Amino acid sequence: MARRWQNNLDHSLITPKSAFLNRRQIMAGMGALAAGGIAGPALAKLGAMPSDYSTDMEPNTLEDITTYNNFYEFGTGKADPANNAHTLTTEPWSIMIDGLVDNPGEYSMADIMEGVELEERIYRFRCVEAWAMVVPWAGFELADLLNKVGVKEEAKYVAFETLVRPEEMPGQRRAILEWPYREGLRMDEAMHPLTIMATGLYDEPIPNQNGAPIRLVVPWKYGFKSIKSIVKISLTAEEPPTSWNMANAREYGFYSNVNPNVNHPRWSQATHRTIGGGLFAKREPTLMFNGYENEVASLYEGMDLAKLY
Ligand SMILES: Nc1nc2c(c(=O)[nH]1)N[C@H]1C(S)=C(S)[C@@H](COP(=O)(O)O)O[C@H]1N2
Ligand SMILES: [Mo]
């Protein structure tokens, strides 16, 4: 704990953004203390370190982030995950990592978290449905996990799967999608430092409705790429099948990079509505690669971005 504040202090001398983080984190801590007085002890703080990859935009409230969700395993309504996800058991949890890796196997959460220093990444988040939020995740780079298990030369893609447990996931008792929910990334996208595995939100363990205990976050892609409650990661030579592309290939591509210039077949992607902005909030312009163009545009050099939707 002491180390965390010490580190923040050092960091705040370097960039003004970090000074902002300090103030916000202190306020978040005070909020947790106040809540603790009424509702019992606050959740353990994760102590995630500030990161220069964070945006300096004001994050959405925890309330916004945990009550307006897409997690079809718990139903298709935006309030369904918040209402239903308490039934999910997240302990014990493990991820099967297989395919083109040096050390395949079943990794427990303890294995996965061993030696990991969590970072706070405040990222823009843009759903394909044209709404957006700003989310203070706590997590670590997917590259760190992949390097830990060893990526074989022939591996070109990473495939992810969500838990299948219809007893605890009422949405899985219906054929809304073909379960498990599946997603995938090209290897260079998976290894990019912006790509994280999130285990926390507002410096506390990630709530079930947001994908506990561990989910992917790829901030320059539409939200559906950021698969929740992951139990399997496979390294492959071929592009893996992905849930929304399987459900409707005309509307959802494998890449699905945020692109304001390419509309969804049924709506414009030029602007979005920011959740929490109130009933009369203006729509805001959507940015190329969701504002991460400088960081990721080089990954797609020579590719026709209009075809990548
Ligand atoms: N397993 C699983 N992961 C999922 C989804 C889902 O239905 N199931 N929905 C996706 C979509 S469409 C979005 S926009 C984000 C929403 O993340 P959030 O609820 O944490 O904001 O999760 C993505 N990951
Ligand atoms: Mo989404």
Coordinates of C-alpha atoms and ligand atoms in Angstrom, one line a residue:
M1 CA 0.0 0.0 0.0
A2 CA 2.7 2.4 1.1
R3 CA 4.7 1.5 -2.0
R4 CA 1.7 2.5 -4.2
W5 CA 1.5 6.0 -2.9
Q6 CA 5.2 6.4 -3.0
N7 CA 5.2 5.3 -6.6
N8 CA 2.3 7.7 -7.5
L9 CA 4.3 10.5 -5.9
D10 CA 7.4 9.8 -7.9
H11 CA 5.3 9.5 -11.1
S12 CA 3.4 12.8 -10.4
L13 CA 6.6 14.7 -10.9
I14 CA 6.9 13.5 -14.4
T15 CA 3.5 14.2 -16.1
P16 CA 0.5 16.4 -15.2
K17 CA -1.7 13.5 -16.2
S18 CA -0.4 11.5 -13.2
A19 CA -1.2 14.4 -10.9
F20 CA -4.8 14.2 -12.1
L21 CA -4.7 10.4 -11.5
N22 CA -3.5 11.0 -7.9
R23 CA -6.4 13.3 -7.1
R24 CA -8.9 11.0 -8.7
Q25 CA -7.6 7.9 -6.9
I26 CA -7.5 9.7 -3.5
M27 CA -11.1 10.7 -4.1
A28 CA -12.1 7.2 -5.1
G29 CA -10.4 5.9 -2.0
M30 CA -12.3 8.4 0.2
G31 CA -15.5 7.2 -1.5
A32 CA -14.8 3.6 -0.6
L33 CA -14.0 4.6 3.0
A34 CA -17.3 6.5 3.2
A35 CA -19.2 3.5 1.8
G36 CA -17.4 1.2 4.1
G37 CA -18.8 3.0 7.1
I38 CA -22.3 2.2 6.0
A39 CA -22.1 -1.1 4.2
G40 CA -19.2 -2.8 6.0
P41 CA -15.6 -3.1 4.9
A42 CA -14.7 -1.9 1.5
L43 CA -13.4 -4.3 -1.1
A44 CA -9.6 -4.7 -1.1
K45 CA -7.9 -2.1 -3.2
L46 CA -5.8 -3.7 -6.0
G47 CA -3.1 -0.9 -5.9
A48 CA -2.9 -0.7 -9.7
M49 CA -0.2 1.7 -10.9
P50 CA -0.9 4.7 -13.1
S51 CA 0.0 4.3 -16.8
D52 CA 0.9 6.7 -19.5
Y53 CA -1.4 4.7 -21.8
S54 CA -4.4 6.2 -19.9
T55 CA -6.6 8.9 -21.4
D56 CA -7.0 12.0 -19.3
M57 CA -10.8 12.0 -20.0
E58 CA -13.0 11.8 -17.0
P59 CA -14.0 8.2 -16.4
N60 CA -17.7 7.2 -16.2
T61 CA -19.0 6.4 -12.8
L62 CA -18.8 2.9 -11.4
E63 CA -22.6 3.0 -11.4
D64 CA -22.7 3.6 -15.2
I65 CA -20.0 1.0 -15.9
T66 CA -21.7 -1.7 -13.9
T67 CA -25.4 -1.2 -14.8
Y68 CA -25.3 -0.7 -18.6
N69 CA -23.7 -3.8 -20.0
N70 CA -23.6 -6.3 -22.8
F71 CA -23.0 -9.8 -21.6
Y72 CA -25.5 -12.0 -23.5
E73 CA -24.7 -15.1 -21.3
F74 CA -26.9 -13.2 -18.7
G75 CA -29.5 -11.9 -21.1
T76 CA -29.7 -9.4 -23.9
G77 CA -31.1 -6.4 -21.9
K78 CA -28.6 -3.7 -20.8
A79 CA -29.7 -4.3 -17.1
D80 CA -29.7 -8.1 -17.3
P81 CA -26.0 -8.6 -16.5
A82 CA -26.2 -6.4 -13.4
N83 CA -29.4 -8.3 -12.3
N84 CA -28.3 -11.8 -13.1
A85 CA -24.5 -12.1 -13.0
H86 CA -24.3 -12.5 -9.2
T87 CA -25.0 -16.2 -9.8
L88 CA -21.6 -16.7 -11.5
T89 CA -19.0 -18.5 -9.4
T90 CA -15.6 -17.1 -10.2
E91 CA -13.5 -19.1 -7.7
P92 CA -11.8 -21.3 -8.4
W93 CA -11.0 -20.2 -12.0
S94 CA -8.5 -21.3 -14.5
I95 CA -7.6 -20.7 -18.2
M96 CA -6.7 -23.5 -20.5
I97 CA -3.9 -22.2 -22.7
D98 CA -3.2 -24.4 -25.7
G99 CA -2.3 -24.7 -29.3
L100 CA 1.0 -23.2 -30.6
V101 CA 2.6 -22.5 -27.3
D102 CA 5.7 -23.8 -25.6
N103 CA 4.0 -24.6 -22.3
P104 CA 0.4 -25.6 -22.8
G105 CA -1.8 -26.4 -19.8
E106 CA -4.5 -25.3 -17.4
Y107 CA -3.3 -22.2 -15.6
S108 CA -5.0 -21.2 -12.3
M109 CA -5.7 -17.5 -11.5
A110 CA -2.8 -17.7 -9.1
D111 CA -0.5 -19.0 -11.9
I112 CA -1.7 -16.2 -14.2
M113 CA -1.3 -13.4 -11.6
E114 CA 2.1 -14.6 -10.4
G115 CA 4.6 -11.8 -10.7
V116 CA 2.0 -9.5 -12.3
E117 CA 2.0 -5.8 -11.4
L118 CA -1.4 -4.4 -12.1
E119 CA -1.7 -1.1 -14.0
E120 CA -4.6 1.2 -14.1
R121 CA -5.6 1.8 -17.8
I122 CA -8.2 4.5 -18.3
Y123 CA -9.4 3.6 -21.8
R124 CA -12.1 4.9 -24.1
F125 CA -14.6 2.1 -24.8
R126 CA -16.8 2.2 -27.9
C127 CA -19.6 -0.4 -28.5
V128 CA -20.5 -1.2 -32.1
E129 CA -24.1 -0.1 -31.1
A130 CA -22.8 3.5 -31.1
W131 CA -22.6 4.2 -27.4
A132 CA -19.3 4.8 -25.5
M133 CA -17.8 5.1 -22.0
V134 CA -14.5 5.8 -20.4
V135 CA -13.4 3.0 -18.1
P136 CA -10.7 2.8 -15.5
W137 CA -9.6 -0.8 -15.9
A138 CA -7.0 -2.5 -13.7
G139 CA -5.0 -5.2 -15.6
F140 CA -1.8 -6.3 -17.3
E141 CA -0.7 -6.6 -20.9
L142 CA -1.8 -9.8 -22.7
A143 CA 1.7 -9.9 -24.2
D144 CA 3.1 -10.6 -20.7
L145 CA 0.9 -13.7 -20.3
L146 CA 1.6 -14.9 -23.8
N147 CA 5.4 -14.5 -23.3
K148 CA 5.1 -16.4 -20.0
V149 CA 3.6 -19.5 -21.8
G150 CA 5.9 -19.0 -24.8
V151 CA 4.6 -18.3 -28.3
K152 CA 5.7 -20.6 -31.0
E153 CA 7.0 -19.2 -34.3
E154 CA 4.0 -20.6 -36.3
A155 CA 1.4 -18.9 -34.1
K156 CA -0.4 -16.1 -36.1
Y157 CA -3.6 -15.7 -34.1
V158 CA -5.0 -15.9 -30.6
A159 CA -8.5 -17.3 -30.0
F160 CA -10.4 -16.8 -26.8
E161 CA -13.5 -18.5 -25.3
T162 CA -15.8 -17.5 -22.5
L163 CA -17.0 -20.0 -19.8
V164 CA -20.0 -22.2 -20.7
R165 CA -22.1 -22.8 -17.5
P166 CA -25.8 -22.6 -18.3
E167 CA -26.7 -23.4 -14.6
E168 CA -25.1 -20.0 -13.7
M169 CA -25.6 -18.2 -17.0
P170 CA -29.3 -17.9 -17.8
G171 CA -28.7 -16.5 -21.2
Q172 CA -26.9 -19.7 -22.2
R173 CA -30.2 -21.7 -21.8
R174 CA -31.3 -20.0 -25.0
A175 CA -29.6 -20.1 -28.4
I176 CA -29.0 -16.3 -28.5
L177 CA -25.5 -17.0 -29.8
E178 CA -23.7 -20.2 -30.4
W179 CA -22.0 -20.8 -27.1
P180 CA -19.2 -20.4 -26.0
Y181 CA -18.8 -16.8 -26.9
R182 CA -15.6 -16.7 -29.0
E183 CA -13.2 -13.9 -30.0
G184 CA -9.9 -13.6 -31.7
L185 CA -7.0 -11.3 -32.5
R186 CA -4.1 -11.4 -34.9
M187 CA -0.8 -12.0 -33.1
D188 CA 0.5 -8.4 -33.5
E189 CA -2.8 -7.0 -32.1
A190 CA -2.6 -9.4 -29.2
M191 CA 1.0 -8.4 -28.5
H192 CA 0.3 -4.7 -28.7
P193 CA 0.9 -2.9 -25.3
L194 CA -2.7 -1.4 -25.4
T195 CA -4.2 -4.9 -25.4
I196 CA -4.8 -5.9 -21.8
M197 CA -6.3 -8.6 -19.6
A198 CA -8.5 -6.7 -17.1
T199 CA -9.1 -8.1 -13.6
G200 CA -10.2 -4.9 -12.0
L201 CA -12.3 -1.8 -12.3
Y202 CA -11.9 1.4 -10.2
D203 CA -9.0 -0.4 -8.4
E204 CA -11.3 -3.1 -7.1
P205 CA -11.9 -6.7 -8.4
I206 CA -13.9 -6.6 -11.6
P207 CA -17.6 -7.1 -11.1
N208 CA -19.2 -10.2 -12.6
Q209 CA -21.2 -8.2 -15.1
N210 CA -18.0 -6.7 -16.5
G211 CA -16.4 -10.1 -17.1
A212 CA -15.0 -11.5 -13.8
P213 CA -12.5 -12.7 -13.0
I214 CA -10.6 -11.9 -16.2
R215 CA -11.6 -10.4 -19.5
L216 CA -9.9 -8.9 -22.6
V217 CA -9.9 -5.2 -23.4
V218 CA -8.8 -4.0 -26.9
P219 CA -9.6 -0.2 -26.8
W220 CA -9.3 0.5 -30.5
K221 CA -11.8 -2.1 -31.5
Y222 CA -15.6 -2.3 -31.1
G223 CA -16.6 -3.5 -27.6
F224 CA -17.7 -7.0 -28.7
K225 CA -14.0 -7.9 -29.3
S226 CA -13.3 -7.4 -25.6
I227 CA -14.5 -10.9 -24.5
K228 CA -15.4 -11.5 -20.9
S229 CA -14.9 -14.3 -18.3
I230 CA -12.2 -16.1 -20.3
V231 CA -11.5 -19.8 -19.7
K232 CA -9.6 -20.7 -22.9
I233 CA -6.9 -19.1 -25.0
S234 CA -5.6 -21.0 -28.1
L235 CA -2.7 -19.9 -30.3
T236 CA -3.4 -20.8 -33.9
A237 CA -2.0 -20.6 -37.4
E238 CA -5.4 -19.7 -39.0
E239 CA -7.8 -16.9 -38.3
P240 CA -10.2 -18.3 -35.6
P241 CA -14.0 -18.1 -35.9
T242 CA -15.5 -15.3 -33.8
S243 CA -19.1 -15.1 -32.3
W244 CA -20.5 -12.0 -34.0
N245 CA -18.9 -12.9 -37.3
M246 CA -20.4 -16.4 -37.1
A247 CA -23.8 -14.9 -36.2
N248 CA -23.8 -12.2 -39.0
A249 CA -20.8 -12.0 -41.2
R250 CA -22.3 -9.2 -43.3
E251 CA -22.5 -6.9 -40.2
Y252 CA -19.4 -7.9 -38.1
G253 CA -15.9 -8.6 -39.4
F254 CA -13.0 -10.2 -37.7
Y255 CA -11.0 -7.0 -37.3
S256 CA -13.8 -4.7 -36.3
N257 CA -11.6 -1.7 -35.6
V258 CA -13.5 1.4 -34.6
N259 CA -13.9 3.4 -37.9
P260 CA -16.2 6.4 -38.2
N261 CA -15.9 6.3 -42.0
V262 CA -17.4 2.9 -42.4
N263 CA -21.0 2.6 -41.3
H264 CA -22.7 -0.5 -39.9
P265 CA -25.2 -1.7 -42.5
R266 CA -28.0 -0.6 -40.2
W267 CA -26.7 2.6 -38.6
S268 CA -24.0 5.3 -38.8
Q269 CA -20.7 4.9 -36.9
A270 CA -19.7 8.6 -37.4
T271 CA -20.9 9.6 -33.9
H272 CA -21.8 8.0 -30.5
R273 CA -23.7 8.7 -27.4
T274 CA -21.7 8.8 -24.2
I275 CA -23.4 6.8 -21.4
G276 CA -24.0 9.0 -18.4
G277 CA -24.2 12.2 -20.4
G278 CA -27.9 12.6 -19.6
L279 CA -31.0 12.6 -21.8
F280 CA -30.0 15.8 -23.8
A281 CA -26.3 15.0 -24.2
K282 CA -25.0 15.8 -27.6
R283 CA -23.7 13.0 -29.8
E284 CA -19.9 13.1 -30.0
P285 CA -17.7 12.3 -33.1
T286 CA -16.2 8.9 -33.1
L287 CA -12.5 8.9 -33.7
M288 CA -10.5 6.6 -36.1
F289 CA -9.4 3.6 -34.1
N290 CA -11.4 5.1 -31.2
G291 CA -8.7 7.7 -30.6
Y292 CA -5.8 5.3 -30.7
E293 CA -4.7 5.9 -34.3
N294 CA -1.2 7.0 -33.4
E295 CA -0.6 3.8 -31.5
V296 CA -2.2 1.2 -33.8
A297 CA -2.5 2.5 -37.4
S298 CA 0.8 1.0 -38.4
L299 CA -0.6 -2.5 -37.7
Y300 CA -2.9 -2.1 -40.7
E301 CA -0.6 -0.5 -43.2
G302 CA -1.4 -1.7 -46.7
M303 CA -4.8 -3.1 -45.7
D304 CA -8.0 -1.6 -47.0
L305 CA -9.5 -0.2 -43.8
A306 CA -13.0 0.0 -45.4
K307 CA -12.9 -3.8 -45.8
L308 CA -11.9 -4.4 -42.2
Y309 CA -15.2 -3.6 -40.6
Ligands
LIG1 N1 -18.6 -13.4 -23.2 C1 -19.0 -12.2 -23.6 N2 -18.2 -11.2 -23.8 C2 -18.6 -10.0 -24.2 C3 -20.0 -9.8 -24.6 C4 -20.9 -10.9 -24.4 O1 -22.1 -10.8 -24.7 N3 -20.4 -12.1 -23.9 N4 -20.5 -8.6 -25.0 C5 -19.4 -7.7 -25.7 C6 -19.9 -6.4 -26.0 S1 -21.0 -6.3 -27.3 C7 -19.5 -5.3 -25.3 S2 -20.0 -3.7 -25.8 C8 -18.7 -5.4 -24.1 C9 -19.4 -4.7 -23.0 O2 -18.5 -4.6 -21.9 P1 -19.0 -3.9 -20.5 O3 -20.3 -4.5 -20.2 O4 -17.9 -4.2 -19.5 O5 -19.1 -2.5 -20.8 O6 -18.4 -6.8 -23.8 C10 -18.2 -7.6 -24.8 N5 -17.8 -8.9 -24.3
MO2 MO -20.9 -4.1 -28.0

